[in-house]
PDB file of C-alpha atoms in Angstrom:
ATOM      1  CA  MET O   1      28.016   5.206 -31.821  1.00 47.00           C
ATOM      2  CA  ILE O   2      24.685   3.873 -30.506  1.00 50.00           C
ATOM      3  CA  CYS O   3      26.619   1.377 -28.381  1.00 48.00           C
ATOM      4  CA  ARG O   4      28.612   4.198 -26.783  1.00 48.00           C
ATOM      5  CA  ILE O   5      25.520   6.292 -26.125  1.00 49.00           C
ATOM      6  CA  PHE O   6      23.765   3.465 -24.341  1.00 51.00           C
ATOM      7  CA  ALA O   7      26.750   2.051 -22.437  1.00 51.00           C
ATOM      8  CA  PHE O   8      24.954   2.678 -19.155  1.00 50.00           C
ATOM      9  CA  VAL O   9      22.097   0.440 -20.324  1.00 51.00           C
ATOM     10  CA  ARG O  10      24.510  -2.454 -20.814  1.00 53.00           C
ATOM     11  CA  CYS O  11      25.711  -2.230 -17.237  1.00 54.00           C
ATOM     12  CA  ASP O  12      22.173  -2.238 -15.879  1.00 59.00           C
ATOM     13  CA  LEU O  13      21.233  -5.204 -18.066  1.00 57.00           C
ATOM     14  CA  LYS O  14      24.135  -7.263 -16.743  1.00 61.00           C
ATOM     15  CA  VAL O  15      23.291  -6.401 -13.146  1.00 61.00           C
ATOM     16  CA  TRP O  16      19.727  -7.590 -13.673  1.00 65.00           C
ATOM     17  CA  GLY O  17      20.812 -10.761 -15.515  1.00 66.00           C
ATOM     18  CA  MET O  18      19.251  -9.707 -18.804  1.00 72.00           C
ATOM     19  CA  THR O  19      20.818 -10.293 -22.200  1.00 83.00           C
ATOM     20  CA  GLU O  20      22.396  -7.396 -24.008  1.00 88.00           C
ATOM     21  CA  PRO O  21      20.487  -5.973 -26.999  1.00 90.00           C
ATOM     22  CA  ARG O  22      21.953  -6.653 -30.424  1.00 91.00           C
ATOM     23  CA  TRP O  23      22.793  -3.000 -31.138  1.00 94.00           C
ATOM     24  CA  LEU O  24      22.942  -1.854 -34.740  1.00 95.00           C
ATOM     25  CA  THR O  25      26.315  -1.095 -36.280  1.00 96.00           C
ATOM     26  CA  ASP O  26      26.809   2.371 -37.733  1.00 97.00           C
ATOM     27  CA  ASP O  27      26.187   0.993 -41.249  1.00 97.00           C
ATOM     28  CA  GLU O  28      23.055  -0.851 -40.109  1.00 97.00           C
ATOM     29  CA  GLN O  29      21.801   2.254 -38.309  1.00 98.00           C
ATOM     30  CA  HIS O  30      22.381   4.310 -41.469  1.00 98.00           C
ATOM     31  CA  LEU O  31      20.488   1.767 -43.610  1.00 97.00           C
ATOM     32  CA  TRP O  32      17.623   1.561 -41.094  1.00 96.00           C
ATOM     33  CA  ARG O  33      17.193   5.314 -41.043  1.00 98.00           C
ATOM     34  CA  LEU O  34      17.479   5.467 -44.825  1.00 97.00           C
ATOM     35  CA  LEU O  35      14.684   2.875 -45.114  1.00 96.00           C
ATOM     36  CA  LEU O  36      12.488   4.949 -42.790  1.00 97.00           C
ATOM     37  CA  ASP O  37      13.233   8.166 -44.679  1.00 98.00           C
ATOM     38  CA  ALA O  38      12.587   6.518 -48.051  1.00 96.00           C
ATOM     39  CA  GLU O  39       9.293   5.081 -46.803  1.00 96.00           C
ATOM     40  CA  ARG O  40       8.203   8.487 -45.522  1.00 97.00           C
ATOM     41  CA  ALA O  41       9.171  10.179 -48.801  1.00 96.00           C
ATOM     42  CA  ALA O  42       7.322   7.600 -50.902  1.00 96.00           C
ATOM     43  CA  ASN O  43       4.249   7.703 -48.672  1.00 96.00           C
ATOM     44  CA  ARG O  44       4.205  11.491 -48.692  1.00 97.00           C
ATOM     45  CA  CYS O  45       4.418  11.611 -52.487  1.00 96.00           C
ATOM     46  CA  VAL O  46       1.517   9.171 -52.841  1.00 96.00           C
ATOM     47  CA  GLU O  47      -0.515  10.881 -50.109  1.00 97.00           C
ATOM     48  CA  GLU O  48      -0.080  14.324 -51.674  1.00 97.00           C
ATOM     49  CA  THR O  49      -1.049  12.979 -55.097  1.00 97.00           C
ATOM     50  CA  LEU O  50      -4.221  11.368 -53.771  1.00 97.00           C
ATOM     51  CA  GLN O  51      -5.189  14.305 -51.548  1.00 96.00           C
ATOM     52  CA  SER O  52      -4.581  17.089 -54.038  1.00 96.00           C
ATOM     53  CA  GLY O  53      -6.024  15.396 -57.087  1.00 92.00           C
ATOM     54  CA  HIS O  54      -8.777  13.232 -55.663  1.00 96.00           C
ATOM     55  CA  GLN O  55      -9.505  14.251 -52.058  1.00 96.00           C
ATOM     56  CA  ILE O  56      -8.862  10.757 -50.726  1.00 97.00           C
ATOM     57  CA  THR O  57      -6.193   9.646 -48.296  1.00 96.00           C
ATOM     58  CA  ALA O  58      -3.661   6.872 -48.835  1.00 96.00           C
ATOM     59  CA  PRO O  59      -5.385   4.695 -46.185  1.00 97.00           C
ATOM     60  CA  GLU O  60      -8.728   5.232 -47.947  1.00 98.00           C
ATOM     61  CA  PHE O  61      -7.093   4.269 -51.234  1.00 98.00           C
ATOM     62  CA  SER O  62      -5.741   1.078 -49.622  1.00 98.00           C
ATOM     63  CA  VAL O  63      -9.219   0.111 -48.399  1.00 98.00           C
ATOM     64  CA  LEU O  64     -10.766   0.875 -51.795  1.00 98.00           C
ATOM     65  CA  VAL O  65      -8.157  -1.250 -53.597  1.00 98.00           C
ATOM     66  CA  ALA O  66      -8.637  -4.196 -51.219  1.00 98.00           C
ATOM     67  CA  LEU O  67     -12.412  -4.091 -51.654  1.00 98.00           C
ATOM     68  CA  SER O  68     -12.209  -3.629 -55.431  1.00 98.00           C
ATOM     69  CA  GLU O  69     -10.151  -6.816 -55.716  1.00 97.00           C
ATOM     70  CA  ALA O  70     -12.458  -8.867 -53.469  1.00 96.00           C
ATOM     71  CA  GLU O  71     -15.266 -11.088 -54.676  1.00 95.00           C
ATOM     72  CA  ASP O  72     -18.443  -8.995 -54.981  1.00 96.00           C
ATOM     73  CA  ARG O  73     -16.307  -6.003 -53.900  1.00 97.00           C
ATOM     74  CA  MET O  74     -16.934  -6.996 -50.291  1.00 97.00           C
ATOM     75  CA  LEU O  75     -14.859  -8.319 -47.367  1.00 96.00           C
ATOM     76  CA  ARG O  76     -15.507  -9.196 -43.766  1.00 95.00           C
ATOM     77  CA  LEU O  77     -14.010  -6.560 -41.511  1.00 96.00           C
ATOM     78  CA  ARG O  78     -11.606  -9.099 -39.991  1.00 94.00           C
ATOM     79  CA  ASP O  79     -10.367 -10.093 -43.460  1.00 95.00           C
ATOM     80  CA  LEU O  80      -9.869  -6.456 -44.388  1.00 97.00           C
ATOM     81  CA  CYS O  81      -7.836  -6.032 -41.159  1.00 95.00           C
ATOM     82  CA  CYS O  82      -5.617  -8.940 -42.094  1.00 93.00           C
ATOM     83  CA  GLN O  83      -5.209  -7.914 -45.703  1.00 94.00           C
ATOM     84  CA  LEU O  84      -4.151  -4.391 -44.745  1.00 95.00           C
ATOM     85  CA  ARG O  85      -2.182  -5.568 -41.673  1.00 92.00           C
ATOM     86  CA  TRP O  86      -4.085  -3.078 -39.546  1.00 95.00           C
ATOM     87  CA  ASP O  87      -5.571  -3.706 -36.121  1.00 94.00           C
ATOM     88  CA  ARG O  88      -9.321  -3.957 -35.755  1.00 94.00           C
ATOM     89  CA  SER O  89      -9.716  -0.539 -34.139  1.00 95.00           C
ATOM     90  CA  ARG O  90      -7.864   1.297 -36.896  1.00 96.00           C
ATOM     91  CA  THR O  91      -9.742  -0.551 -39.616  1.00 96.00           C
ATOM     92  CA  SER O  92     -13.109  -0.019 -37.970  1.00 96.00           C
ATOM     93  CA  HIS O  93     -12.535   3.723 -37.528  1.00 97.00           C
ATOM     94  CA  GLN O  94     -11.265   4.061 -41.101  1.00 98.00           C
ATOM     95  CA  VAL O  95     -14.285   2.213 -42.494  1.00 98.00           C
ATOM     96  CA  THR O  96     -16.675   4.324 -40.403  1.00 97.00           C
ATOM     97  CA  ARG O  97     -15.144   7.537 -41.783  1.00 98.00           C
ATOM     98  CA  MET O  98     -15.336   6.167 -45.317  1.00 98.00           C
ATOM     99  CA  GLU O  99     -18.940   5.087 -44.812  1.00 98.00           C
ATOM    100  CA  ARG O 100     -19.848   8.665 -43.822  1.00 98.00           C
ATOM    101  CA  ARG O 101     -18.298   9.839 -47.094  1.00 97.00           C
ATOM    102  CA  GLY O 102     -20.250   7.270 -49.110  1.00 98.00           C
ATOM    103  CA  LEU O 103     -17.190   5.298 -50.252  1.00 98.00           C
ATOM    104  CA  VAL O 104     -18.126   2.036 -48.511  1.00 98.00           C
ATOM    105  CA  GLU O 105     -21.096   0.443 -46.763  1.00 98.00           C
ATOM    106  CA  LYS O 106     -21.087  -1.687 -43.622  1.00 96.00           C
ATOM    107  CA  CYS O 107     -23.594  -4.485 -43.196  1.00 93.00           C
ATOM    108  CA  LYS O 108     -24.139  -7.530 -40.988  1.00 91.00           C
ATOM    109  CA  CYS O 109     -22.761 -10.833 -42.210  1.00 86.00           C
ATOM    110  CA  GLU O 110     -25.353 -13.317 -43.340  1.00 84.00           C
ATOM    111  CA  GLY O 111     -25.263 -16.283 -40.991  1.00 79.00           C
ATOM    112  CA  ASP O 112     -23.106 -14.514 -38.389  1.00 82.00           C
ATOM    113  CA  ALA O 113     -24.837 -11.711 -36.510  1.00 76.00           C
ATOM    114  CA  ARG O 114     -21.547 -10.677 -34.880  1.00 83.00           C
ATOM    115  CA  GLY O 115     -19.716 -10.301 -38.172  1.00 89.00           C
ATOM    116  CA  VAL O 116     -19.475  -7.111 -40.208  1.00 94.00           C
ATOM    117  CA  GLU O 117     -18.970  -6.947 -43.951  1.00 96.00           C
ATOM    118  CA  VAL O 118     -17.608  -3.924 -45.767  1.00 97.00           C
ATOM    119  CA  LYS O 119     -18.744  -3.299 -49.340  1.00 98.00           C
ATOM    120  CA  LEU O 120     -17.359  -0.901 -51.924  1.00 98.00           C
ATOM    121  CA  THR O 121     -20.015   1.542 -53.160  1.00 98.00           C
ATOM    122  CA  GLU O 122     -20.349   2.723 -56.754  1.00 98.00           C
ATOM    123  CA  ASP O 123     -19.049   6.138 -55.680  1.00 98.00           C
ATOM    124  CA  GLY O 124     -16.084   4.475 -53.980  1.00 98.00           C
ATOM    125  CA  MET O 125     -15.323   2.533 -57.161  1.00 98.00           C
ATOM    126  CA  ARG O 126     -15.571   5.689 -59.293  1.00 98.00           C
ATOM    127  CA  ARG O 127     -13.197   7.528 -56.953  1.00 98.00           C
ATOM    128  CA  LEU O 128     -10.745   4.617 -57.046  1.00 98.00           C
ATOM    129  CA  GLU O 129     -10.827   4.430 -60.843  1.00 98.00           C
ATOM    130  CA  ALA O 130     -10.267   8.185 -61.100  1.00 98.00           C
ATOM    131  CA  ALA O 131      -7.348   8.155 -58.640  1.00 98.00           C
ATOM    132  CA  ALA O 132      -5.595   4.999 -59.881  1.00 98.00           C
ATOM    133  CA  PRO O 133      -3.730   6.538 -62.871  1.00 98.00           C
ATOM    134  CA  ASP O 134      -2.278   9.367 -60.751  1.00 98.00           C
ATOM    135  CA  HIS O 135      -1.476   6.934 -57.934  1.00 98.00           C
ATOM    136  CA  VAL O 136       0.428   4.574 -60.207  1.00 98.00           C
ATOM    137  CA  GLU O 137       2.303   7.478 -61.801  1.00 97.00           C
ATOM    138  CA  SER O 138       3.422   8.749 -58.385  1.00 97.00           C
ATOM    139  CA  VAL O 139       4.563   5.232 -57.406  1.00 97.00           C
ATOM    140  CA  ARG O 140       6.420   4.868 -60.698  1.00 97.00           C
ATOM    141  CA  ARG O 141       8.088   8.280 -60.299  1.00 96.00           C
ATOM    142  CA  VAL O 142       9.200   7.845 -56.686  1.00 96.00           C
ATOM    143  CA  ILE O 143      10.070   4.114 -56.765  1.00 96.00           C
ATOM    144  CA  PHE O 144      10.421   2.428 -60.140  1.00 96.00           C
ATOM    145  CA  ASP O 145      12.082   5.290 -62.003  1.00 96.00           C
ATOM    146  CA  ASN O 146      14.842   5.063 -59.385  1.00 95.00           C
ATOM    147  CA  ILE O 147      15.715   1.360 -59.569  1.00 95.00           C
ATOM    148  CA  ASP O 148      17.047  -0.962 -62.249  1.00 94.00           C
ATOM    149  CA  ASP O 149      15.156  -4.041 -63.410  1.00 91.00           C
ATOM    150  CA  GLN O 150      17.653  -6.384 -61.723  1.00 92.00           C
ATOM    151  CA  ASP O 151      17.110  -4.536 -58.424  1.00 95.00           C
ATOM    152  CA  ILE O 152      13.427  -5.460 -58.486  1.00 95.00           C
ATOM    153  CA  ASP O 153      14.166  -9.160 -57.858  1.00 94.00           C
ATOM    154  CA  VAL O 154      16.609  -8.419 -55.027  1.00 95.00           C
ATOM    155  CA  LEU O 155      14.291  -5.904 -53.365  1.00 95.00           C
ATOM    156  CA  THR O 156      11.292  -8.205 -53.786  1.00 95.00           C
ATOM    157  CA  ARG O 157      13.113 -11.011 -51.965  1.00 95.00           C
ATOM    158  CA  PHE O 158      14.297  -8.618 -49.247  1.00 94.00           C
ATOM    159  CA  PHE O 159      10.915  -7.004 -48.565  1.00 93.00           C
ATOM    160  CA  THR O 160       9.171 -10.392 -48.698  1.00 93.00           C
ATOM    161  CA  ARG O 161      11.487 -11.677 -45.950  1.00 93.00           C
ATOM    162  CA  VAL O 162      10.913  -8.525 -43.904  1.00 90.00           C
ATOM    163  CA  ARG O 163       7.136  -8.782 -44.306  1.00 87.00           C
ATOM    164  CA  ASP O 164       7.071 -12.490 -43.510  1.00 88.00           C
ATOM    165  CA  SER O 165       9.214 -12.107 -40.386  1.00 88.00           C
ATOM    166  CA  TYR O 166       6.655  -9.824 -38.733  1.00 76.00           C
ATOM    167  CA  THR O 167       4.473 -11.058 -35.931  1.00 66.00           C
ATOM    168  CA  ARG O 168       2.660  -9.072 -33.308  1.00 57.00           C
ATOM    169  CA  PRO O 169       4.603  -8.650 -30.060  1.00 57.00           C
ATOM    170  CA  GLY O 170       4.176 -11.759 -27.974  1.00 50.00           C
ATOM    171  CA  ALA O 171       2.900 -13.877 -30.857  1.00 48.00           C
ATOM    172  CA  PRO O 172       4.300 -17.414 -30.510  1.00 44.00           C
ATOM    173  CA  VAL O 173       4.805 -18.326 -34.179  1.00 46.00           C
ATOM    174  CA  ARG O 174       6.486 -16.413 -37.003  1.00 45.00           C
ATOM    175  CA  GLY O 175       5.000 -16.136 -40.466  1.00 45.00           C
ATOM    176  CA  LYS O 176       1.387 -16.976 -39.730  1.00 47.00           C
ATOM    177  CA  THR O 177      -1.056 -16.362 -42.509  1.00 48.00           C
ATOM    178  CA  CYS O 178      -3.940 -13.936 -42.089  1.00 53.00           C
ATOM    179  CA  GLU O 179      -6.310 -16.850 -41.606  1.00 49.00           C
ATOM    180  CA  GLU O 180      -4.199 -18.161 -38.723  1.00 47.00           C
ATOM    181  CA  LYS O 181      -3.763 -14.830 -36.952  1.00 51.00           C
ATOM    182  CA  ASP O 182      -6.135 -13.538 -34.336  1.00 50.00           C
ATOM    183  CA  CYS O 183      -8.086 -11.121 -36.510  1.00 53.00           C
ATOM    184  CA  ALA O 184     -11.404 -11.691 -34.785  1.00 45.00           C
ATOM    185  CA  GLU O 185     -14.111  -9.094 -35.240  1.00 42.00           C
TER     186      GLU O 185
END
């Protein structure tokens, strides 16, 4: 179906000497859209749970979790970017909003005047601890109550391959670790 819709694109590609895209089959297109819909449904469930019960957003929750698991509940901004797989601008804006709400603090890195560290505040930790039980229940309800134990291994392998195949557009090497990526502050 997609191939028929974009038949004119194929002709233009051949004229210009470009390779033809590897169009999705109907089954692949269905699975792709199902993955997107499932992701949106799961994210919406979690977001609504966090917003209605705890007045925090899912991105705020992600930052709070990352900081709570870090040594001294603190990370350099660039490390937080890498851990969350967010770009620097998004992370910086998110942290600034959270700092205004008293959930995190920003401070200069010792020994590196250009670096910024983000630290979880006591209020941020309290909010995380209060939200965690409802968060995990929403994840269990929308994800784990809908799959069998044997599916967990298959899905874990699948999503690990998907995650590890990602690189930024134009990046020369697949599967770089956060430390190897350009996550400069």
